Coordinates of C-alpha atoms and ligand atoms in Angstrom, one line a residue:
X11 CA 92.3 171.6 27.4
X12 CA 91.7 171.4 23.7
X13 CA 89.2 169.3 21.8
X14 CA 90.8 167.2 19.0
X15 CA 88.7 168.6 16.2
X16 CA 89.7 167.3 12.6
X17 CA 87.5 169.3 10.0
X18 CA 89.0 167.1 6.7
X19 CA 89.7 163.8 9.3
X20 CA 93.2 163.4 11.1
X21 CA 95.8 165.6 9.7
X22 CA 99.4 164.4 9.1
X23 CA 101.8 165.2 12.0
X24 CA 98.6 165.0 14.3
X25 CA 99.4 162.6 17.5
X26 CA 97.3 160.0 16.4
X27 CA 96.3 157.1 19.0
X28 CA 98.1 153.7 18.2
X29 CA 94.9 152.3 17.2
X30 CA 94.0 154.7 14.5
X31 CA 90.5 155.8 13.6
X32 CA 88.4 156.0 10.5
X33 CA 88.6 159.3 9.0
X34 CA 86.1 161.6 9.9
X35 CA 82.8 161.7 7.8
X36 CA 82.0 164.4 5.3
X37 CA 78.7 165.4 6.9
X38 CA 78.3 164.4 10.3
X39 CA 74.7 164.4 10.6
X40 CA 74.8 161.2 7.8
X41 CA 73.0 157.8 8.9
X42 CA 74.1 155.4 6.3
X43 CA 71.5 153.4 5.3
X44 CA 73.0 149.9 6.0
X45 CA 74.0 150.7 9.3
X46 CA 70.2 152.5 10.6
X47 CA 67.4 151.0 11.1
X48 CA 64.8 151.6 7.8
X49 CA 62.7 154.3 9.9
X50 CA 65.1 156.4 11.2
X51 CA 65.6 159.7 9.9
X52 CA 66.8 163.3 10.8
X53 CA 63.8 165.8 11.2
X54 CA 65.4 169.5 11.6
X55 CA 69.1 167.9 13.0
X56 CA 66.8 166.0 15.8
X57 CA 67.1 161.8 15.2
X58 CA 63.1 160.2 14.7
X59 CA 63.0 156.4 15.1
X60 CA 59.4 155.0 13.7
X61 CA 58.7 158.4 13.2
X62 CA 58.8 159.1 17.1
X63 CA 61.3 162.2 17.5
X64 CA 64.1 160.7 20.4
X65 CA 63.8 163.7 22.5
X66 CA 60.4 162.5 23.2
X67 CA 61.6 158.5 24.0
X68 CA 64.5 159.9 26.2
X69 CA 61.5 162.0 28.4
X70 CA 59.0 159.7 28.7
X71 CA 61.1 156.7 28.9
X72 CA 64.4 157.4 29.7
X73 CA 67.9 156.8 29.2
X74 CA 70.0 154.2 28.2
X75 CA 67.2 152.9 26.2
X76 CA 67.0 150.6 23.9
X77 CA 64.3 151.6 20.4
X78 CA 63.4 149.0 18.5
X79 CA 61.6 150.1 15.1
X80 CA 58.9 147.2 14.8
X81 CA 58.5 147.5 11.1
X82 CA 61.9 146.8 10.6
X83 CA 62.1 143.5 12.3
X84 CA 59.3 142.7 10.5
X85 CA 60.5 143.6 7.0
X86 CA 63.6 141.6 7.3
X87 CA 61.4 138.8 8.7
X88 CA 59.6 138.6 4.9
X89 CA 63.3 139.6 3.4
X90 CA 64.7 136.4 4.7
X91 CA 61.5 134.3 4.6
X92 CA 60.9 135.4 0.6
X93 CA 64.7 134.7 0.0
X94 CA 64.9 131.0 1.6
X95 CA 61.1 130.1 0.6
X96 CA 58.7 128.3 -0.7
X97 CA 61.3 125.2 -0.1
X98 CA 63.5 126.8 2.5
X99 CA 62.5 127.8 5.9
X100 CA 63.6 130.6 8.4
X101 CA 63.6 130.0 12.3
X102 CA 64.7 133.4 14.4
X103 CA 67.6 132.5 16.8
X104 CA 66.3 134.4 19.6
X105 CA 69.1 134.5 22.1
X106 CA 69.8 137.5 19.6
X107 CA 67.1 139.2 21.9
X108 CA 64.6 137.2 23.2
X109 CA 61.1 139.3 24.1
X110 CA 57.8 137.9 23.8
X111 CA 57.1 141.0 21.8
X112 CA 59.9 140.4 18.9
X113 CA 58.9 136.8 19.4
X114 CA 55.6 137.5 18.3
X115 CA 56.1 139.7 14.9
X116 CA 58.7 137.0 13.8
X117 CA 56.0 134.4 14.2
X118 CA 53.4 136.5 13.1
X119 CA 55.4 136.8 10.2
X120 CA 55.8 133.5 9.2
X121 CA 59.5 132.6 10.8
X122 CA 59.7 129.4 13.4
X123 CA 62.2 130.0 16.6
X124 CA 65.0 129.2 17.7
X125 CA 65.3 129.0 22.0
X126 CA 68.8 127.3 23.6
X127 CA 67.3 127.6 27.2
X128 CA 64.3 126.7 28.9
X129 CA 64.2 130.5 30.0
X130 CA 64.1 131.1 26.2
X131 CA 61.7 128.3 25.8
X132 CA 59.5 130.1 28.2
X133 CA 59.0 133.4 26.3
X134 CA 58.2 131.4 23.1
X135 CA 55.6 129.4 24.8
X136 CA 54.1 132.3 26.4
X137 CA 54.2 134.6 23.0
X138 CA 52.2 132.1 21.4
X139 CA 54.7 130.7 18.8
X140 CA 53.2 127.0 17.8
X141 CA 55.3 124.2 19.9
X142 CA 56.1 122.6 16.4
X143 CA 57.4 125.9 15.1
X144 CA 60.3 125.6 17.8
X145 CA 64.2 124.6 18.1
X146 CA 65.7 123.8 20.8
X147 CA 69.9 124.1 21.3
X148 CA 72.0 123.7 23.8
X149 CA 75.6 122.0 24.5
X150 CA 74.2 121.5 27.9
X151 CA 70.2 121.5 28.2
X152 CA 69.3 120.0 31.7
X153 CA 67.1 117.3 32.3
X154 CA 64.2 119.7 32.9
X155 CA 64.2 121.6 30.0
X156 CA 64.4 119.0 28.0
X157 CA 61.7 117.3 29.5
X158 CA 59.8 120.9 28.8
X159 CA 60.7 120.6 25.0
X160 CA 59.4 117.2 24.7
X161 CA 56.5 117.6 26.6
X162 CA 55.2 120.8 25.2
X163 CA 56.0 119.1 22.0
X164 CA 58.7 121.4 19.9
X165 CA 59.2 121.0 16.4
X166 CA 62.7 119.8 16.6
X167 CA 65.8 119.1 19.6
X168 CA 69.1 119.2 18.3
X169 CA 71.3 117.0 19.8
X170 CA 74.9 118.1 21.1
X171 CA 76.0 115.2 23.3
X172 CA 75.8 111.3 23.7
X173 CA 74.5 112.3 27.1
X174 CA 71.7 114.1 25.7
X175 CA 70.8 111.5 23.1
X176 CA 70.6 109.0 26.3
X177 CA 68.5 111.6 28.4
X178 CA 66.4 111.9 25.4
X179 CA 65.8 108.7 25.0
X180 CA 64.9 108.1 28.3
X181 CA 62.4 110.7 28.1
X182 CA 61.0 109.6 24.8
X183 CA 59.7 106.4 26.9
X184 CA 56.9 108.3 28.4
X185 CA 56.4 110.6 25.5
X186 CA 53.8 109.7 23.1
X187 CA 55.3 111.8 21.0
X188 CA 58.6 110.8 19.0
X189 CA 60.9 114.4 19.2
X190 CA 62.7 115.0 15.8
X191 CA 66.4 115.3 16.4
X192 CA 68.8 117.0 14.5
X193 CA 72.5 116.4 15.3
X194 CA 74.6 119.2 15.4
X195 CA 77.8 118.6 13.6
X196 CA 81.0 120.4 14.0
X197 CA 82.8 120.5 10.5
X198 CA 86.2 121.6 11.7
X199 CA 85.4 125.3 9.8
X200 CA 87.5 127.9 10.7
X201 CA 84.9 130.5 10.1
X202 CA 86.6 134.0 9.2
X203 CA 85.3 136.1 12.4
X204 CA 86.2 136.5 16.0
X205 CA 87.3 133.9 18.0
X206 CA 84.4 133.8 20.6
X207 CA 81.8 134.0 17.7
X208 CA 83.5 131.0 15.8
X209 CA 81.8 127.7 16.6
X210 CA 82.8 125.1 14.0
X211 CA 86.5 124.4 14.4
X212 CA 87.3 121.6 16.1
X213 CA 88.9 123.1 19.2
X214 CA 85.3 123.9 21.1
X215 CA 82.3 122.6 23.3
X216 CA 79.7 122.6 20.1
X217 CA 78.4 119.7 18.8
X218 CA 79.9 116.5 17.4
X219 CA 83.1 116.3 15.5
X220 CA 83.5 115.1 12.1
X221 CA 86.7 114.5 12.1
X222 CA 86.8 111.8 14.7
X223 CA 83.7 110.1 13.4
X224 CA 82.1 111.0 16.9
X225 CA 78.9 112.6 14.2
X226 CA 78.6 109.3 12.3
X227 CA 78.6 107.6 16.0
X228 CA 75.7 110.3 17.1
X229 CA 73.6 109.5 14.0
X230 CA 73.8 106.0 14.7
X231 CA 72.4 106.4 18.1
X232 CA 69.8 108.6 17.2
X233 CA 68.7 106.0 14.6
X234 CA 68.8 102.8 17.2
X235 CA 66.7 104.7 19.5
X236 CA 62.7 103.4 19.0
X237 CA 61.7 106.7 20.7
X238 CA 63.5 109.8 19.2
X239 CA 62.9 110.2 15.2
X240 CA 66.3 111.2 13.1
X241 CA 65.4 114.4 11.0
X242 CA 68.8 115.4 9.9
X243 CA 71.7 117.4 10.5
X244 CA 72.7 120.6 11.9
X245 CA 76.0 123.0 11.8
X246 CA 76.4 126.6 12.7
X247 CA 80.2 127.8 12.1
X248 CA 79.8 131.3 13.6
X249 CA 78.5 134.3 14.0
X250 CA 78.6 137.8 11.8
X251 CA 80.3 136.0 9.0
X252 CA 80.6 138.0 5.9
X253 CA 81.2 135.5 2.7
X254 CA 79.9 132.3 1.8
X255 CA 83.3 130.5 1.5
X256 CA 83.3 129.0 5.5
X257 CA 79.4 128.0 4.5
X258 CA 80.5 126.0 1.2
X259 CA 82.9 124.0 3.1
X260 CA 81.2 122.8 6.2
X261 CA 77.9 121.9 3.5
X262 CA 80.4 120.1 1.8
X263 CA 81.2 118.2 4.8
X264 CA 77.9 117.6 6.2
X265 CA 76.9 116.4 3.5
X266 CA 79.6 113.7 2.9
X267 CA 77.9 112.5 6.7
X268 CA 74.2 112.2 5.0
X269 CA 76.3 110.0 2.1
X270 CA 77.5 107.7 4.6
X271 CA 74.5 108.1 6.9
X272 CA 72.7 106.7 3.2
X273 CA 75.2 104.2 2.8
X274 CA 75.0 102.9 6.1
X275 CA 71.5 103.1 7.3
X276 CA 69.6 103.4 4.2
X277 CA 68.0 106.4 5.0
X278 CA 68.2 110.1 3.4
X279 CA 68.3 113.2 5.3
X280 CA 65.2 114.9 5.1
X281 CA 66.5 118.4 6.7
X282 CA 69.5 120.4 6.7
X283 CA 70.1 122.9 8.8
X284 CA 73.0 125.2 8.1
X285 CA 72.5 127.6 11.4
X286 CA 73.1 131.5 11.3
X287 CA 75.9 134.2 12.1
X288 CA 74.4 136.0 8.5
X289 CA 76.7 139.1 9.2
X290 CA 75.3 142.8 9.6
X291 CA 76.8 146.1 9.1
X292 CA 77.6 147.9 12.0
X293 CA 79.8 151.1 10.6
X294 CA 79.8 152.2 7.1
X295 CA 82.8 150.8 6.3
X296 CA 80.7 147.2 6.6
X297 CA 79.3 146.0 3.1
X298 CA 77.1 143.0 4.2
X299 CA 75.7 140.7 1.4
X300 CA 71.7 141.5 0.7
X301 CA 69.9 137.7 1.9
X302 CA 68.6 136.9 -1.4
X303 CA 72.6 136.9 -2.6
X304 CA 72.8 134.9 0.2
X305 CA 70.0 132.9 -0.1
X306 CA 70.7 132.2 -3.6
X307 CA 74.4 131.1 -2.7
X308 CA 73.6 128.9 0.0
X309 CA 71.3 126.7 -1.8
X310 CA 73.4 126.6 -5.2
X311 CA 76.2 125.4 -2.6
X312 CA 73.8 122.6 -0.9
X313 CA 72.2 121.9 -4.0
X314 CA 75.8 121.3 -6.0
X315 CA 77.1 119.1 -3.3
X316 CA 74.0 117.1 -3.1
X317 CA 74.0 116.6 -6.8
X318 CA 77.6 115.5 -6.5
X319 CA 76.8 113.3 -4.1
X320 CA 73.7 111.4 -5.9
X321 CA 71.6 112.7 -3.0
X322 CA 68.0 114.1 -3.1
X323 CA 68.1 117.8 -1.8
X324 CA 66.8 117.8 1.9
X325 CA 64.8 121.1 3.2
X326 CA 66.9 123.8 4.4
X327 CA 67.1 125.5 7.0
X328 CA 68.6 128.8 8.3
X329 CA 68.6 130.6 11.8
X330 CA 69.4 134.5 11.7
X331 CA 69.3 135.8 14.8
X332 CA 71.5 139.1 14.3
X333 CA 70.5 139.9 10.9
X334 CA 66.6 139.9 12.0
X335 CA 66.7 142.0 14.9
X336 CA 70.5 143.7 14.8
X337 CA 69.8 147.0 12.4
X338 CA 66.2 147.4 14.3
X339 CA 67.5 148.7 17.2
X340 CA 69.4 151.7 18.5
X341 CA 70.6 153.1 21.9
X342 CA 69.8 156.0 23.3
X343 CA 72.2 157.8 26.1
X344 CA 72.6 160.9 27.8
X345 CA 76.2 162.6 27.9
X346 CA 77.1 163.1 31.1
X347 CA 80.6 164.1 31.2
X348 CA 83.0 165.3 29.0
X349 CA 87.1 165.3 29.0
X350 CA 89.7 166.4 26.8
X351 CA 92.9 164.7 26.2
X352 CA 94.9 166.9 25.1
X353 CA 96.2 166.0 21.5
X354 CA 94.6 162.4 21.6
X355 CA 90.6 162.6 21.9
X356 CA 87.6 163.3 24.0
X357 CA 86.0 161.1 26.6
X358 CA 82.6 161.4 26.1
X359 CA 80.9 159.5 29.5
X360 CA 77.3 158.6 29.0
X361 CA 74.6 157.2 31.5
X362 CA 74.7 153.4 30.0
X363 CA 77.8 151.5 29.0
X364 CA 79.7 147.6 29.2
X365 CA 76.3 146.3 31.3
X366 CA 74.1 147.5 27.7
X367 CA 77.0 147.1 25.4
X368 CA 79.4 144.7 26.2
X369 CA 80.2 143.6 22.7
X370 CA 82.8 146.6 22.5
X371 CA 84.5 145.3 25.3
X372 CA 84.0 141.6 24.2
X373 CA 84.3 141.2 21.0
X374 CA 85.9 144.6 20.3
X375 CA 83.3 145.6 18.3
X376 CA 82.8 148.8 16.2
X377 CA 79.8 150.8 16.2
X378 CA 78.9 154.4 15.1
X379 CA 77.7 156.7 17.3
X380 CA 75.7 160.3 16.5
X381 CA 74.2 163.1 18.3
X382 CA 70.5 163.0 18.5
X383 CA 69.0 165.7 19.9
X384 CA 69.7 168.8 18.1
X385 CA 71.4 170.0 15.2
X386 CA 74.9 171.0 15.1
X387 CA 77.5 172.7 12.5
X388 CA 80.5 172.2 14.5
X389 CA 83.5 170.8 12.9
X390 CA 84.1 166.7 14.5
X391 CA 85.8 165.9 17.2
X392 CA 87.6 162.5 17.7
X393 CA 85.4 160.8 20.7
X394 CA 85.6 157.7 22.7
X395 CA 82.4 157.3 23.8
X396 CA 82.3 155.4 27.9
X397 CA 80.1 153.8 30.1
X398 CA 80.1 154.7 33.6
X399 CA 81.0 151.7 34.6
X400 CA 84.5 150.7 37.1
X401 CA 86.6 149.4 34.8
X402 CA 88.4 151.2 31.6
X403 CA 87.1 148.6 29.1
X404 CA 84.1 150.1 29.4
X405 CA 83.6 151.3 26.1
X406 CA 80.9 151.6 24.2
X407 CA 82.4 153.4 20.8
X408 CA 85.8 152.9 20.8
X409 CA 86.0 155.9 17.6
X410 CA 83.6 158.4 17.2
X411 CA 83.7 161.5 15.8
X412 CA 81.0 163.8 17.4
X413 CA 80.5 167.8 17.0
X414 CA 83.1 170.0 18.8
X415 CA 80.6 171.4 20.4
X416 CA 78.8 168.2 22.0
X417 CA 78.0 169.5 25.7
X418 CA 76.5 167.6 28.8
X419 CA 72.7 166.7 28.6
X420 CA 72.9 165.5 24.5
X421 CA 71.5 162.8 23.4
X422 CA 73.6 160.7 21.5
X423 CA 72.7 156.9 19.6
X424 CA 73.7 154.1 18.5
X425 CA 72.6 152.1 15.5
X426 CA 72.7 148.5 15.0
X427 CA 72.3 147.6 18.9
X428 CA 69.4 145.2 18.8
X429 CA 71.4 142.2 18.7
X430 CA 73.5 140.6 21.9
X431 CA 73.0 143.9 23.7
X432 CA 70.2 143.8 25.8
X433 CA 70.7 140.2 25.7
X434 CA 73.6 140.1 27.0
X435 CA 73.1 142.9 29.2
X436 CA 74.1 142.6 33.0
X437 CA 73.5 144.4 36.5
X438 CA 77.1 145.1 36.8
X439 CA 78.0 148.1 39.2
X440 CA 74.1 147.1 40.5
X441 CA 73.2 149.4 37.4
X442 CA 69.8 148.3 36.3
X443 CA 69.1 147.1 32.8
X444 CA 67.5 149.7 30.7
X445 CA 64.1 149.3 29.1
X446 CA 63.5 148.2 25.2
X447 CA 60.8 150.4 23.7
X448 CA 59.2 149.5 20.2
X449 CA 58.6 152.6 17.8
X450 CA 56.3 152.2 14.7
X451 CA 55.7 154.4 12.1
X452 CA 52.3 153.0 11.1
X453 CA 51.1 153.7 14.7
X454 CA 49.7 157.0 16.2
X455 CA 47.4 157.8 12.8
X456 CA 50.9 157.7 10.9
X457 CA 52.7 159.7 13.3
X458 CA 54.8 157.1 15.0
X459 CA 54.0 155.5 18.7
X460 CA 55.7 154.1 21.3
X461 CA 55.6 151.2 23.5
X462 CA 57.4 149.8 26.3
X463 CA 58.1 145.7 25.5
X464 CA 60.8 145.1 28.0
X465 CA 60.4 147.8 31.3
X466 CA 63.2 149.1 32.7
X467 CA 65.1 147.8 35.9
X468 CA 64.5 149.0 39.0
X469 CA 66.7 149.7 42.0
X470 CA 64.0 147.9 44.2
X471 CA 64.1 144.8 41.0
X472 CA 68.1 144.6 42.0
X473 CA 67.5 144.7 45.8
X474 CA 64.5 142.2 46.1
X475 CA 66.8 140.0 44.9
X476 CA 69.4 140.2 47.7
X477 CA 67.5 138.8 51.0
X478 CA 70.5 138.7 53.1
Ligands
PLP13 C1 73.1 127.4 16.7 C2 73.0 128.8 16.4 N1 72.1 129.2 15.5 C3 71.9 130.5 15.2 C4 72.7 131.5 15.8 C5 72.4 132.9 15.4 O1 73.5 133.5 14.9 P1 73.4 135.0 14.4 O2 72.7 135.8 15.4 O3 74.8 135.4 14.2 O4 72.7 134.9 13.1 C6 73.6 131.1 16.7 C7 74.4 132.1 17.4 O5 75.4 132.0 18.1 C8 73.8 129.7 17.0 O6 74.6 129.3 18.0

């Protein structure tokens, strides 16, 4: 058995595998800024995350784990909220991760929140966000969570059916309050990013279609409806979306809708909500826009068609999830086992996999993936880093290159995991979830603390559940 060790990257005449990966990096003990979250460093080869050194999480906490590093949350928080304000406003889309923890800073810091379930709803509520500081999505919300929304009085529902417009306005009877809708609009954008992560082309369950007037239709119900209060419109085209072009066109369209919406009803939208999917970068070869480009595009966009249109600017809105909490977080595993195919790669198998990561397998994501716990000068090895999961799509880094010398008992992470991941997580195999501990910097008299905000799984969790 021979490890497939490329000091200068693959070599010609090498027997490459048919999906061929990046070349190797010049110093693998590198963490590219854009991909790491702002507090992480290398302290003698060893990783620190808010200044906490990983050998020190992985003992007292465990492995797979998820370390979130609080202060970075927080500082995109005030990136995004400086770039869209004082007119604009930010709400956290927190089926990214959704802890009451996270919930909290982004509040704290000034963001509102986005929940698409009443299990999501739940959190919010119980982290103390203000009820009036809340969204609510859904293609499907049930008659009790939307009952919930109204009642505990959120700042907005957006509307995605002519079901839920009925079920809302039967609701609204017994409300004293009048819930501001928003009605989710699908512009027919074929946003440029995978398939499942696209939401605005006309081919899916999202919202109300443009095209065949069923949004104009959906407005006009709203409107007729003495108990539910039209605030304005809503469209999300997808997620981890890297240029403005796909944003340009569905604002164009939406707001050709609040030009007939004028026309017909006399009235001019007060709010615009253009969703999220702000993309991240995940390896170094990702170069996402900074938010204040962003920003700055987005409302030269809304404010040119508006203009066009002879319409006053309504607010706008924006709903990050991934590009709040995405680069805050990294997962830690333990290597486990360790096998060479000869002239291909290595199989590196660590203690987590698809139920902590499924976004490889899904979405056949790229992520980058280091060794944490020690320094090493060995030349890189081409890796596939696994789960230990039944299935062979169970990867978790799909091209890694990792010291020759990686052995059983490493640590190794992975950056720009605090999106989708734990949120997505599952009990397949009956594997518990792991735990999501928050690192900070500022804590520990400067030193860096730790703090469990999500606890891990437990065997016993998984069989309480099962009362046969
Ligand atoms: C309506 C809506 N808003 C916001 C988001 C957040 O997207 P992202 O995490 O990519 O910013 C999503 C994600 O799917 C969404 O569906």
């Amino acid at each position: 058995m021979s490890r497939v060790a490329h000091p200068a990257g693959p070599r010609h005449g090498d027997v490459l595998p048919a999906d061929h990966p990046p070349a190797a990096p010049e110093d693998l003990n590198d963490l590219p800024e854009q991909v790491w979250p702002r507090g992480a460093h290398r302290s003698g080869g060893v990783l620190t995350l808010g200044g906490v050194d990983v050998r020190d999480l992985a003992a007292e906490f465990g492995t797979p784990l998820y370390v979130c590093d609080e202060e970075d949350v927080r500082s995109r928080c005030r990136e995004y909220l400086e770039a869209f304000s004082p007119e604009g406003r930010v709400f956290y889309a927190a089926k990214a991760f959704c802890s009451r923890a996270v919930l909290r800073w982004v509040s704290e810091e000034g963001l509102g929140v986005d929940v698409c379930t009443g299990g999501e709803l739940e959190v919010a509520l119980s982290a103390g966000v203000p009820p009036e500081q809340i969204t609510m999505h859904g293609n499907n919300k049930l008659l009790d969570e939307l009952s919930r929304a109204v009642s505990a009085g959120v700042g907005h529902i957006v509307v995605d059916s002519f079901e839920e417009i009925a079920r809302l306005a039967y609701l609204s009877e017994d409300s004293p309050a009048r819930p501001n809708i928003l009605v989710r609009v699908t512009t027919g954008v074929e946003a440029h990013t995978h398939e499942f992560m696209a939401t605005a082309h006309d081919d899916q369950k999202f919202g109300f279609s443009l095209a065949s007037g069923a949004a104009d239709e959906a407005v006009r119900r709203v409107i007729a409806c003495p108990g539910l209060s039209f605030a304005g419109l809503h469209s999300h085209i997808g997620s981890q979306i890297f240029d403005t072009a796909g944003f340009e066109v569905a604002a164009h369209r939406v707001v050709g809708l609040a030009v007939r919406i004028r026309d017909e009803h006399g009235i001019e939208i007060a709010e615009l909500d253009l969703g999220g999917g702000f993309g991240i970068a995940y390896t170094d070869e990702d170069d996402a826009p900074e938010v204040k480009d962003l920003a700055q595009s987005l409302r030269e966009i809304v404010d040119g068609q508006c203009r066009a249109a002879g319409l006053a600017r309504p607010r706008l809105t924006v709903e990050p999830g991934r590009g709040i909490v995405g680069p805050s977080t990294v997962s830690l595993y333990t290597v486990g086992t360790i096998k060479d195919v000869d002239g291909l790669r290595t199989y590196v198998s660590v203690d987590g996999g698809m139920s902590d990561n499924i976004r490889t397998a899904l979405y056949d994501a790229s992520y980058l993936c280091a060794l944490a716990s020690r320094a090493s000068a060995a030349a890189p090895m081409l890796s596939r880093v696994v789960g230990r999961h039944c299935e062979s799509g169970d990867i978790v880094v799909r091209h890694a290159w990792l010291p020759a010398d990686l052995a059983p008992g490493d640590l190794l992470a992975v950056p720009a995991t605090g999106a989708y991941c734990r949120s997505l997580a599952s009990n397949y195999n009956h594997v518990p979830r792991p735990a999501v501990v928050a690192v900070s910097a500022g804590g520990n008299g400067g030193r860096g603390a730790a703090r469990p905000i999500v606890r891990r799984e437990t065997l016993d969790d998984l069989l309480s559940l099962d009362i046969g």
